[in-house]
């Protein structure tokens, strides 16, 4: 049985076709995942068609591979989640959320096809040369559509106000196509609503026969050997995932319960054995769940052949050289014999978050928190090329996470701070504790060439720690309660941003990095829990929760910038920096967006490029490096 390592460092490489000075234009960079390879986005469906594996997933992901090891990403020009893909022998169609339909004649070049509805596509398959697609849109329900080319669509089944379908999958068995899901219908005789599982079957994709079943409120997948249909659903009383069997689709009986808090997401039959994959049950409240690849020679007795932790499977298919299973966070497992599943690609071993990064001494360095079984521990990785990474040696008995890293050119040292620790290194691999009276919680550090200042809090009070040699440090704890989150330097002035204990924004100013005074703000309504500050082009720029922005030339007089429309839907700016004439950073809404501005007032916002929570971005003059949730690392030229 394969046990998944807790290995969620992600590396992406993307190429910007413009020089950095043009980042104020509205760009949509092309992204390429390197680790976990080939993607860190959720993979929702895998198929084997036209001699290749195809995988589709979140943020417009479409990948192809001949062997499941070396993958090629295809440009889709959409950030919509792609849920399924099918091939009718001449044309590929990929479908997803927001009525997304993508078409390709070669599997390489993809173009968007207009669709007259606004449904979310769940699955697509082929019967008799026609594409059949199912949708599921809350609260109006799901429909079944058919098309010969993906351009013109007809409707086979449509939900009504009295009969609402919730389709989950399409399963082709022989010359029949089955749409599985659930149905809510109004019982006029009893005056109430009832719910049952449904299977809609068709031989032409246009005319369907619908059967309802009371044994389960929802069916998820269906497969068949020579004698037996095997179906997955869940028990209405126990809310546990179940496997059911039937000889003729008239009556089902429960044969097994899905392991743990899972449901069986998909079942396939390869001519000799059944294979099934599990996902976390929609009724599970557990923060982590083990998921499995199950096998059966008869459909009645099942056993696990692979297991993963914290991720879930979404799809499995049979290819020319074995099986391929895929799921969340880019999980891919392959097996040549159906018994031994392995990861065909490499990934670093980290389960946690990365908060900050830098590039110095020809090395990329990322820092964060590892929350594996050993507890919350600081972690640092270093790489010369962004492909091969080495785990740094840290002092023993350090607990908590690292928040910020900064390289000071004057002393030739890396400094990293977080929780109640400050550590330093000359080579990024061997780190030592900085012997100083540590403040209780560090949040940021900045060096201006002659002095380094670290900021955070001591209990409920703002704290600043300054040094002009990297060895001797002076602490200044302010009398008024609050916390300092970010610091910068410019125009001969130090400026820091943070919050009061009630969460309201607070900004401090200093001419020497030791004596600090708070400054007046143009609004008392702004919050400072996520305040970030950057200096460039002669001005300080502060971002706050809600993506509000303030600017100042002297750190004393602040102006509230009118909030740009493009940032209205992005309530958080977790990273803000300045380089070569531009402010740049990250904005978070339902996903991560790259933002840039020449003056701090007019902003370009990229399309969503990841569902992950990206926390920091830096530019070293040649490449971007971004880090974030689940150990994400992104590179960009």
XYZ file of C-alpha atoms in Angstrom:
637
model
C 0.000 0.000 0.000
C 1.346 3.403 -0.929
C 1.297 5.909 1.898
C 1.471 9.530 0.812
C 4.315 11.596 2.185
C 3.311 14.964 3.548
C 4.930 16.701 0.632
C 3.238 19.825 -0.481
C 5.982 22.187 -1.607
C 4.802 23.585 -4.901
C 7.001 25.222 -7.505
C 5.602 26.976 -10.545
C 7.486 28.582 -13.375
C 5.806 31.173 -15.544
C 7.090 33.312 -18.352
C 6.157 36.938 -18.878
C 6.575 37.943 -22.483
C 7.025 41.598 -21.534
C 9.825 43.357 -19.712
C 9.219 44.162 -16.042
C 8.685 47.846 -16.776
C 5.513 46.905 -18.665
C 3.890 45.055 -15.777
C 1.456 47.906 -15.306
C -0.317 46.534 -18.382
C -3.093 44.016 -17.825
C -1.134 40.783 -18.229
C -2.260 37.183 -17.924
C 1.005 35.252 -17.515
C 1.347 31.680 -18.671
C 2.151 29.438 -15.716
C 4.121 26.219 -15.617
C 4.240 24.042 -12.517
C 7.550 22.397 -11.741
C 6.929 20.920 -8.315
C 4.690 19.112 -7.703
C 5.052 18.280 -11.344
C 3.057 18.714 -13.534
C 0.641 20.863 -11.467
C -0.320 21.824 -7.949
C -3.929 22.563 -8.875
C -6.668 20.013 -8.238
C -6.964 17.496 -11.086
C -10.642 16.717 -11.633
C -10.561 14.205 -14.492
C -8.058 11.961 -16.280
C -8.704 10.029 -19.493
C -6.658 8.078 -22.020
C -7.522 9.086 -25.581
C -5.801 9.232 -28.961
C -2.680 7.575 -27.523
C -2.173 10.016 -24.627
C -3.257 10.713 -21.071
C -5.172 13.950 -20.606
C -5.730 15.616 -17.236
C -7.925 18.642 -16.548
C -8.309 20.667 -13.378
C -8.708 23.967 -11.602
C -7.666 27.361 -12.975
C -8.017 26.286 -16.610
C -5.576 23.382 -16.331
C -5.263 21.008 -19.302
C -2.268 18.643 -19.442
C -1.259 15.777 -21.715
C 1.301 12.975 -21.463
C 2.318 9.854 -23.349
C 3.508 7.998 -20.248
C 2.097 9.789 -17.179
C 5.590 10.987 -16.253
C 6.456 13.778 -18.689
C 3.583 16.238 -19.103
C 2.854 19.182 -21.348
C 0.620 22.049 -20.290
C -1.727 23.580 -22.858
C -2.801 27.207 -23.022
C -6.534 27.633 -22.372
C -6.900 31.395 -21.786
C -9.301 30.781 -18.917
C -9.034 30.612 -15.144
C -12.271 28.622 -14.824
C -12.106 25.203 -13.186
C -12.152 22.470 -15.841
C -14.082 19.439 -14.578
C -14.019 16.900 -17.406
C -12.741 16.074 -20.887
C -13.820 13.721 -23.709
C -12.750 12.732 -27.249
C -15.091 11.500 -29.993
C -12.386 10.372 -32.390
C -12.100 13.738 -34.129
C -12.591 16.499 -31.565
C -11.687 17.020 -27.905
C -14.074 18.903 -25.633
C -13.231 20.043 -22.101
C -15.957 21.499 -19.883
C -16.064 23.286 -16.558
C -17.559 25.939 -14.335
C -19.260 29.042 -15.646
C -20.542 27.263 -18.784
C -16.940 26.815 -19.936
C -16.570 24.720 -23.103
C -13.120 24.367 -24.698
C -12.548 22.627 -28.030
C -9.439 21.216 -29.680
C -8.861 19.280 -32.896
C -5.382 18.090 -31.918
C -5.383 18.105 -28.094
C -2.783 20.878 -28.150
C -4.488 24.112 -29.255
C -7.647 24.905 -27.291
C -10.304 27.525 -28.031
C -13.338 28.586 -26.074
C -16.756 27.762 -27.516
C -19.747 29.974 -26.753
C -22.552 28.336 -24.802
C -26.075 29.658 -24.427
C -26.596 28.652 -20.784
C -24.772 29.652 -17.589
C -24.560 26.227 -15.965
C -21.549 24.595 -14.341
C -20.527 21.548 -16.367
C -19.761 18.517 -14.185
C -18.882 15.788 -16.679
C -18.755 15.004 -20.398
C -18.691 11.739 -22.341
C -19.288 10.368 -25.843
C -21.975 8.023 -27.167
C -22.634 7.209 -30.811
C -20.152 9.928 -31.841
C -22.017 12.643 -29.918
C -20.815 14.562 -26.888
C -23.084 14.313 -23.851
C -22.554 16.782 -21.000
C -24.208 17.131 -17.607
C -24.527 20.244 -15.479
C -25.336 20.946 -11.863
C -26.166 24.525 -10.931
C -27.552 25.454 -7.511
C -30.437 25.940 -6.880
C -31.999 25.361 -10.295
C -30.573 21.855 -10.709
C -28.833 20.033 -13.529
C -29.472 19.310 -17.194
C -28.218 16.916 -19.878
C -26.997 18.387 -23.179
C -25.835 16.783 -26.432
C -23.730 18.035 -29.338
C -21.971 16.608 -32.383
C -19.186 19.204 -32.466
C -19.325 21.203 -29.220
C -20.633 24.245 -31.057
C -24.365 23.572 -31.377
C -26.087 21.977 -28.382
C -29.458 20.372 -27.787
C -31.046 19.530 -24.460
C -32.096 16.006 -23.519
C -33.169 16.443 -19.878
C -33.892 19.716 -18.118
C -34.717 20.321 -14.473
C -38.055 21.961 -13.723
C -39.529 23.641 -10.672
C -41.244 20.342 -9.748
C -38.398 17.964 -10.635
C -34.820 19.039 -9.905
C -31.915 16.822 -10.990
C -28.453 16.820 -9.413
C -26.173 14.934 -11.797
C -22.749 13.750 -10.642
C -21.200 11.650 -13.430
C -21.529 10.070 -16.861
C -20.569 6.399 -17.214
C -20.332 4.583 -20.541
C -20.852 0.812 -20.426
C -20.928 -0.982 -23.755
C -23.335 0.801 -26.092
C -25.163 2.549 -23.248
C -24.498 5.834 -21.494
C -25.651 6.390 -17.916
C -26.072 9.712 -16.120
C -25.957 9.276 -12.338
C -27.027 11.582 -9.552
C -30.053 12.477 -7.480
C -33.465 14.013 -7.905
C -35.792 16.109 -5.766
C -39.410 16.023 -6.871
C -42.670 17.333 -5.521
C -45.170 14.667 -4.457
C -48.495 16.360 -5.165
C -50.496 13.603 -3.458
C -48.699 13.981 -0.128
C -47.850 17.648 -0.566
C -44.120 17.307 0.163
C -40.734 16.979 -1.510
C -38.967 13.635 -1.888
C -35.407 12.784 -2.817
C -34.038 9.704 -4.532
C -31.048 8.533 -6.522
C -31.453 8.444 -10.301
C -29.888 6.699 -13.271
C -30.755 8.073 -16.702
C -29.772 5.709 -19.538
C -29.486 6.295 -23.284
C -28.164 4.622 -26.429
C -28.136 7.781 -28.570
C -27.507 10.599 -26.063
C -30.761 12.346 -26.915
C -33.450 10.072 -25.493
C -33.052 8.995 -21.872
C -34.938 6.564 -19.663
C -34.950 7.683 -16.022
C -35.095 5.295 -13.067
C -35.384 6.362 -9.441
C -34.055 4.472 -6.414
C -34.953 4.915 -2.750
C -31.948 3.047 -1.340
C -29.699 6.105 -1.597
C -30.388 9.825 -2.134
C -27.463 10.090 -4.570
C -25.493 7.861 -6.955
C -21.948 8.847 -7.943
C -20.560 6.260 -10.361
C -21.434 3.013 -12.142
C -19.501 0.198 -13.803
C -20.146 -3.402 -14.878
C -18.403 -6.697 -15.494
C -19.961 -9.605 -17.389
C -22.683 -10.189 -14.794
C -22.862 -7.403 -12.238
C -23.416 -3.658 -12.080
C -21.542 -1.930 -9.243
C -22.665 1.523 -8.138
C -21.591 4.008 -5.451
C -23.761 6.243 -3.283
C -24.314 7.028 0.376
C -26.579 5.746 3.116
C -29.314 8.235 3.970
C -29.403 7.182 7.627
C -25.702 6.814 8.452
C -24.490 9.355 5.835
C -21.688 6.897 5.026
C -20.465 6.146 1.526
C -21.663 2.782 0.201
C -21.131 0.386 -2.704
C -24.169 -1.294 -4.221
C -24.701 -4.082 -6.747
C -27.414 -5.074 -9.196
C -27.775 -7.643 -11.946
C -30.221 -5.614 -14.044
C -30.406 -2.029 -12.682
C -33.863 -2.765 -11.316
C -32.966 -3.402 -7.688
C -29.755 -2.608 -5.824
C -28.417 -4.055 -2.602
C -25.645 -2.685 -0.396
C -22.468 -4.781 -0.602
C -19.887 -2.645 1.219
C -19.282 0.616 3.046
C -16.713 3.087 1.797
C -13.631 3.260 4.082
C -13.576 5.879 6.835
C -15.263 9.191 6.081
C -15.201 8.805 2.309
C -17.432 8.222 -0.688
C -16.510 6.249 -3.791
C -16.021 8.923 -6.441
C -15.456 6.774 -9.536
C -15.558 3.083 -10.502
C -14.025 1.524 -13.622
C -13.724 -2.043 -14.962
C -10.706 -3.046 -17.053
C -11.945 -6.420 -18.295
C -10.787 -8.436 -15.304
C -11.033 -6.250 -12.175
C -12.964 -3.329 -10.772
C -11.086 -0.267 -9.519
C -12.586 2.512 -7.408
C -11.257 5.740 -5.918
C -12.491 7.566 -2.824
C -12.918 11.231 -1.917
C -13.795 12.931 1.323
C -17.490 12.588 2.114
C -19.533 15.814 1.859
C -20.818 14.937 5.335
C -17.362 14.652 6.916
C -16.236 17.371 9.314
C -12.753 15.945 9.778
C -9.855 18.252 8.908
C -7.953 15.350 7.322
C -9.080 12.127 5.698
C -7.310 9.100 4.265
C -8.412 8.237 0.739
C -7.903 5.038 -1.188
C -7.695 3.205 -4.475
C -9.820 0.073 -4.089
C -9.761 -3.128 -6.135
C -12.163 -6.042 -6.580
C -12.086 -9.130 -8.787
C -15.822 -9.773 -8.454
C -17.376 -6.456 -7.464
C -18.390 -7.926 -4.106
C -15.130 -8.117 -2.141
C -12.908 -5.039 -2.081
C -9.437 -4.211 -0.767
C -7.185 -1.141 -0.803
C -4.141 -1.047 -3.081
C -3.094 2.572 -2.396
C -3.689 5.213 0.260
C -3.017 8.944 0.539
C -3.423 11.356 3.453
C -4.883 14.874 3.424
C -5.573 14.752 -0.327
C -8.364 13.044 -2.219
C -8.782 11.220 -5.500
C -10.994 12.690 -8.217
C -10.523 10.353 -11.204
C -8.953 7.108 -12.433
C -8.467 5.714 -15.937
C -6.904 2.761 -17.759
C -4.168 3.588 -20.262
C -1.992 1.626 -22.637
C 0.641 0.933 -19.976
C -1.364 0.738 -16.756
C -3.569 2.895 -14.562
C -3.473 6.578 -13.713
C -5.258 8.094 -10.705
C -5.343 11.814 -9.932
C -6.867 14.266 -7.493
C -6.411 17.295 -5.273
C -3.202 19.384 -5.140
C -1.998 17.784 -8.362
C -1.871 14.279 -6.894
C -0.931 11.704 -9.549
C -0.381 7.991 -8.932
C 0.480 5.431 -11.577
C 0.465 1.640 -11.639
C 1.617 -0.766 -14.324
C 0.054 -3.855 -12.745
C -2.989 -2.484 -10.892
C -1.502 -3.471 -7.537
C 1.500 -1.236 -6.920
C 0.834 2.490 -7.282
C 3.641 5.034 -7.196
C 4.269 8.725 -7.803
C 5.778 9.117 -11.269
C 7.028 12.643 -10.529
C 9.215 14.293 -7.873
C 8.170 16.688 -5.126
C 9.789 18.079 -1.997
C 8.579 16.948 1.393
C 6.785 19.666 3.323
C 3.357 19.947 4.852
C 2.720 23.511 5.947
C 3.068 27.096 4.765
C 5.807 29.213 3.240
C 5.585 32.884 4.189
C 8.568 34.685 2.676
C 11.413 34.368 0.192
C 14.485 36.134 -1.119
C 17.250 35.752 -3.688
C 20.866 36.488 -2.767
C 24.317 34.969 -3.239
C 22.946 33.158 -6.317
C 20.448 31.251 -4.192
C 16.704 31.211 -3.751
C 15.731 30.889 -0.099
C 12.221 30.224 1.214
C 11.066 30.098 4.833
C 7.930 29.002 6.634
C 6.301 26.528 8.985
C 6.192 22.743 8.884
C 3.114 21.363 10.659
C 3.822 17.668 10.229
C 3.630 15.095 12.998
C 6.655 16.585 14.789
C 4.653 19.734 15.561
C 4.982 23.336 14.411
C 8.574 23.825 13.338
C 10.406 26.514 11.356
C 11.654 25.369 7.971
C 14.037 26.781 5.351
C 14.860 25.499 1.862
C 17.609 26.780 -0.441
C 18.191 26.255 -4.167
C 20.616 27.485 -6.782
C 18.352 26.740 -9.750
C 14.834 26.387 -8.308
C 14.720 22.697 -9.231
C 16.996 20.989 -6.726
C 16.278 22.164 -3.172
C 18.207 21.527 0.020
C 16.744 21.643 3.489
C 18.691 24.001 5.748
C 20.132 23.045 9.131
C 18.436 25.085 11.862
C 19.270 25.394 15.558
C 17.632 22.768 17.744
C 14.641 23.409 19.980
C 13.044 26.031 17.737
C 9.249 25.996 17.654
C 6.705 27.964 15.683
C 7.046 29.453 12.231
C 9.295 31.861 10.356
C 7.530 34.941 8.954
C 10.086 37.036 7.025
C 13.531 36.744 5.496
C 15.860 39.561 4.449
C 19.395 39.606 3.060
C 21.666 42.411 4.243
C 24.355 43.181 1.673
C 26.516 45.165 4.101
C 27.069 42.204 6.422
C 26.522 39.487 3.805
C 23.989 37.715 5.993
C 20.502 36.317 5.711
C 18.186 37.175 8.619
C 14.952 35.273 9.273
C 12.402 36.123 11.957
C 9.196 34.622 13.272
C 7.393 33.586 16.450
C 9.979 34.318 19.176
C 13.097 33.665 17.112
C 15.678 35.518 15.043
C 18.245 33.437 13.160
C 20.982 34.300 10.663
C 23.104 32.567 8.041
C 25.944 33.406 5.681
C 25.273 30.602 3.186
C 21.470 29.996 3.598
C 22.044 26.371 4.670
C 23.596 26.606 8.146
C 21.696 28.884 10.525
C 22.460 30.138 14.020
C 20.376 31.880 16.655
C 20.991 35.621 16.970
C 21.830 36.144 20.631
C 19.638 39.046 21.625
C 16.732 39.697 23.953
C 14.135 38.427 21.529
C 10.769 40.101 21.273
C 7.934 37.651 21.805
C 6.645 37.619 18.236
C 8.486 38.813 15.118
C 6.543 39.750 11.977
C 9.017 41.516 9.671
C 12.609 42.680 9.232
C 14.158 45.307 6.942
C 17.757 46.462 6.412
C 18.722 49.778 4.794
C 22.463 49.204 4.349
C 23.550 50.593 7.702
C 20.897 49.295 10.083
C 18.464 46.388 10.404
C 15.155 46.764 12.220
C 12.917 43.844 13.196
C 9.332 44.454 14.289
C 6.598 42.572 16.089
C 5.160 42.603 19.583
C 6.003 41.916 23.207
C 2.803 40.699 24.775
C 0.161 43.274 23.845
C 2.629 46.037 22.978
C 4.380 47.028 19.731
C 8.088 46.218 19.702
C 11.037 47.304 17.562
C 14.528 45.803 17.609
C 17.401 47.595 15.846
C 21.059 46.839 15.146
C 23.832 48.582 13.210
C 26.167 45.577 13.195
C 23.876 42.508 13.176
C 25.247 41.425 16.546
C 24.142 43.976 19.133
C 20.420 44.735 19.157
C 18.380 47.351 21.003
C 14.725 46.760 21.887
C 12.081 49.461 22.051
C 8.687 48.483 23.469
C 5.994 51.139 23.111
C 3.592 52.031 25.896
C 0.409 51.899 23.820
C -0.993 48.455 23.011
C -0.818 47.016 19.501
C 1.250 44.945 17.065
C 3.642 45.841 14.237
C 3.254 43.788 11.046
C 5.423 45.437 8.393
C 8.326 47.884 8.058
C 10.119 49.777 5.282
C 12.671 52.565 4.780
C 12.953 55.493 2.367
C 13.676 59.224 2.141
C 15.803 58.835 5.307
C 12.752 57.673 7.283
C 11.649 54.380 8.822
C 7.906 53.670 8.622
C 6.060 50.715 10.149
C 2.429 49.603 9.891
C 0.356 47.453 12.202
C -2.690 47.523 14.419
C -4.151 48.485 17.740
C -5.542 45.723 19.944
C -9.004 46.480 18.559
C -7.686 45.742 15.067
C -7.647 49.328 13.772
C -4.762 50.440 11.548
C -1.765 52.093 13.158
C 1.330 53.628 11.508
C 4.581 54.626 13.239
C 7.483 56.797 12.038
C 11.154 57.003 13.063
C 14.257 58.838 11.879
C 16.732 56.509 13.602
C 14.918 53.152 13.823
C 14.920 53.302 17.629
C 12.624 56.142 18.673
C 9.135 55.759 17.228
C 6.022 57.918 17.128
C 2.574 57.101 15.839
C 1.144 59.320 13.099
C -2.353 60.597 12.356
C -4.382 58.768 9.702
C -7.050 60.101 7.304
C -9.577 57.470 8.445
C -10.244 55.702 11.734
C -12.229 52.907 10.091
C -9.307 51.095 8.448
C -8.147 47.813 9.958
C -4.508 46.815 10.249
C -4.380 43.055 10.876
C -2.915 42.476 7.406
C -1.156 45.820 6.899
C 1.777 45.778 4.455
C 4.119 48.642 3.564
C 6.487 49.323 0.665
C 8.595 52.291 -0.423
C 9.422 53.308 -3.986
C 9.373 56.249 -6.367
C 9.632 58.649 -3.440
C 6.452 57.466 -1.684
C 5.422 55.018 1.017
C 2.440 52.814 0.197
C 0.429 50.940 2.842
C -2.199 48.284 2.086
C -4.858 47.284 4.602
C -7.554 44.678 4.966
C -10.198 45.244 2.307
C -7.431 46.241 -0.159
C -7.525 49.907 0.884
C -4.359 51.882 0.126
C -2.687 54.916 1.717
C 0.330 56.866 0.497
C 2.775 59.362 1.986
C 6.033 61.041 0.998
C 7.299 61.791 4.501
C 5.662 59.064 6.589
C 3.713 61.682 8.558
C 1.040 62.974 6.188
C -1.084 60.198 4.691
C -3.648 60.249 1.897
C -6.306 57.575 1.447
C -6.249 56.529 -2.211
C -9.603 55.999 -3.883
C -10.022 52.253 -4.047
C -9.503 50.946 -7.614
C -12.475 49.047 -9.042
C -10.275 46.092 -9.945
C -9.490 45.513 -6.261
C -13.095 45.589 -5.037
C -13.488 41.824 -5.355
C -10.069 41.143 -3.796
C -10.311 41.851 -0.053
C -6.708 41.101 0.892
C -3.233 42.179 -0.247
C -0.850 39.851 1.633
C 2.272 41.079 -0.170
C 3.441 44.497 -1.368
C 6.866 45.457 -2.777
C 8.607 47.883 -5.133
C 11.215 47.287 -7.827
C 12.412 49.069 -10.951
C 9.678 51.667 -11.172
C 6.682 49.599 -10.107
C 4.793 48.614 -7.014
C 3.780 44.976 -7.275
C 2.230 42.360 -5.059
C -0.471 39.773 -4.598
C -4.193 40.169 -4.086
C -6.423 37.406 -2.781
C -10.118 36.816 -3.398
C -11.306 33.375 -4.408
C -7.749 32.787 -5.610
C -4.401 34.498 -6.139
C -3.944 37.460 -8.503
C -0.757 39.324 -9.445
C -1.122 43.121 -9.167
C 1.110 46.013 -10.278
C 1.045 49.812 -10.365
C 3.320 52.699 -11.332
C 1.802 55.238 -8.936
C -0.106 53.206 -6.329
C -3.458 54.479 -7.597
C -4.008 52.715 -10.934
C -3.553 48.953 -10.763
C -3.320 46.116 -13.252
C -4.806 42.863 -11.952
C -4.007 39.531 -13.606
C -6.444 36.680 -14.005
C -6.654 34.227 -11.139
C -3.623 31.958 -11.467
C -4.045 29.612 -8.500
C -6.673 28.477 -6.026
C -3.956 28.403 -3.376
C -3.423 31.235 -0.913
C -0.208 32.891 -2.118
C 1.377 34.985 0.628
C 4.473 36.710 -0.741
C 6.108 37.778 -4.001
C 9.557 39.267 -4.598
C 11.430 40.353 -7.733
C 15.224 40.033 -7.856
C 15.754 41.899 -11.128
C 15.372 38.823 -13.309
C 12.830 36.500 -11.745
C 9.827 36.589 -9.479
C 9.680 34.247 -6.534
C 6.396 33.748 -4.721
C 5.482 31.495 -1.823
C 2.338 30.552 0.024
C -0.179 28.077 1.341
C 0.609 24.350 1.312
C 4.267 25.155 0.657
C 3.705 26.830 -2.721
C 6.758 28.238 -4.523
C 6.389 30.116 -7.803
C 9.057 31.333 -10.193
C 8.575 33.798 -13.014
C 10.734 35.451 -15.655
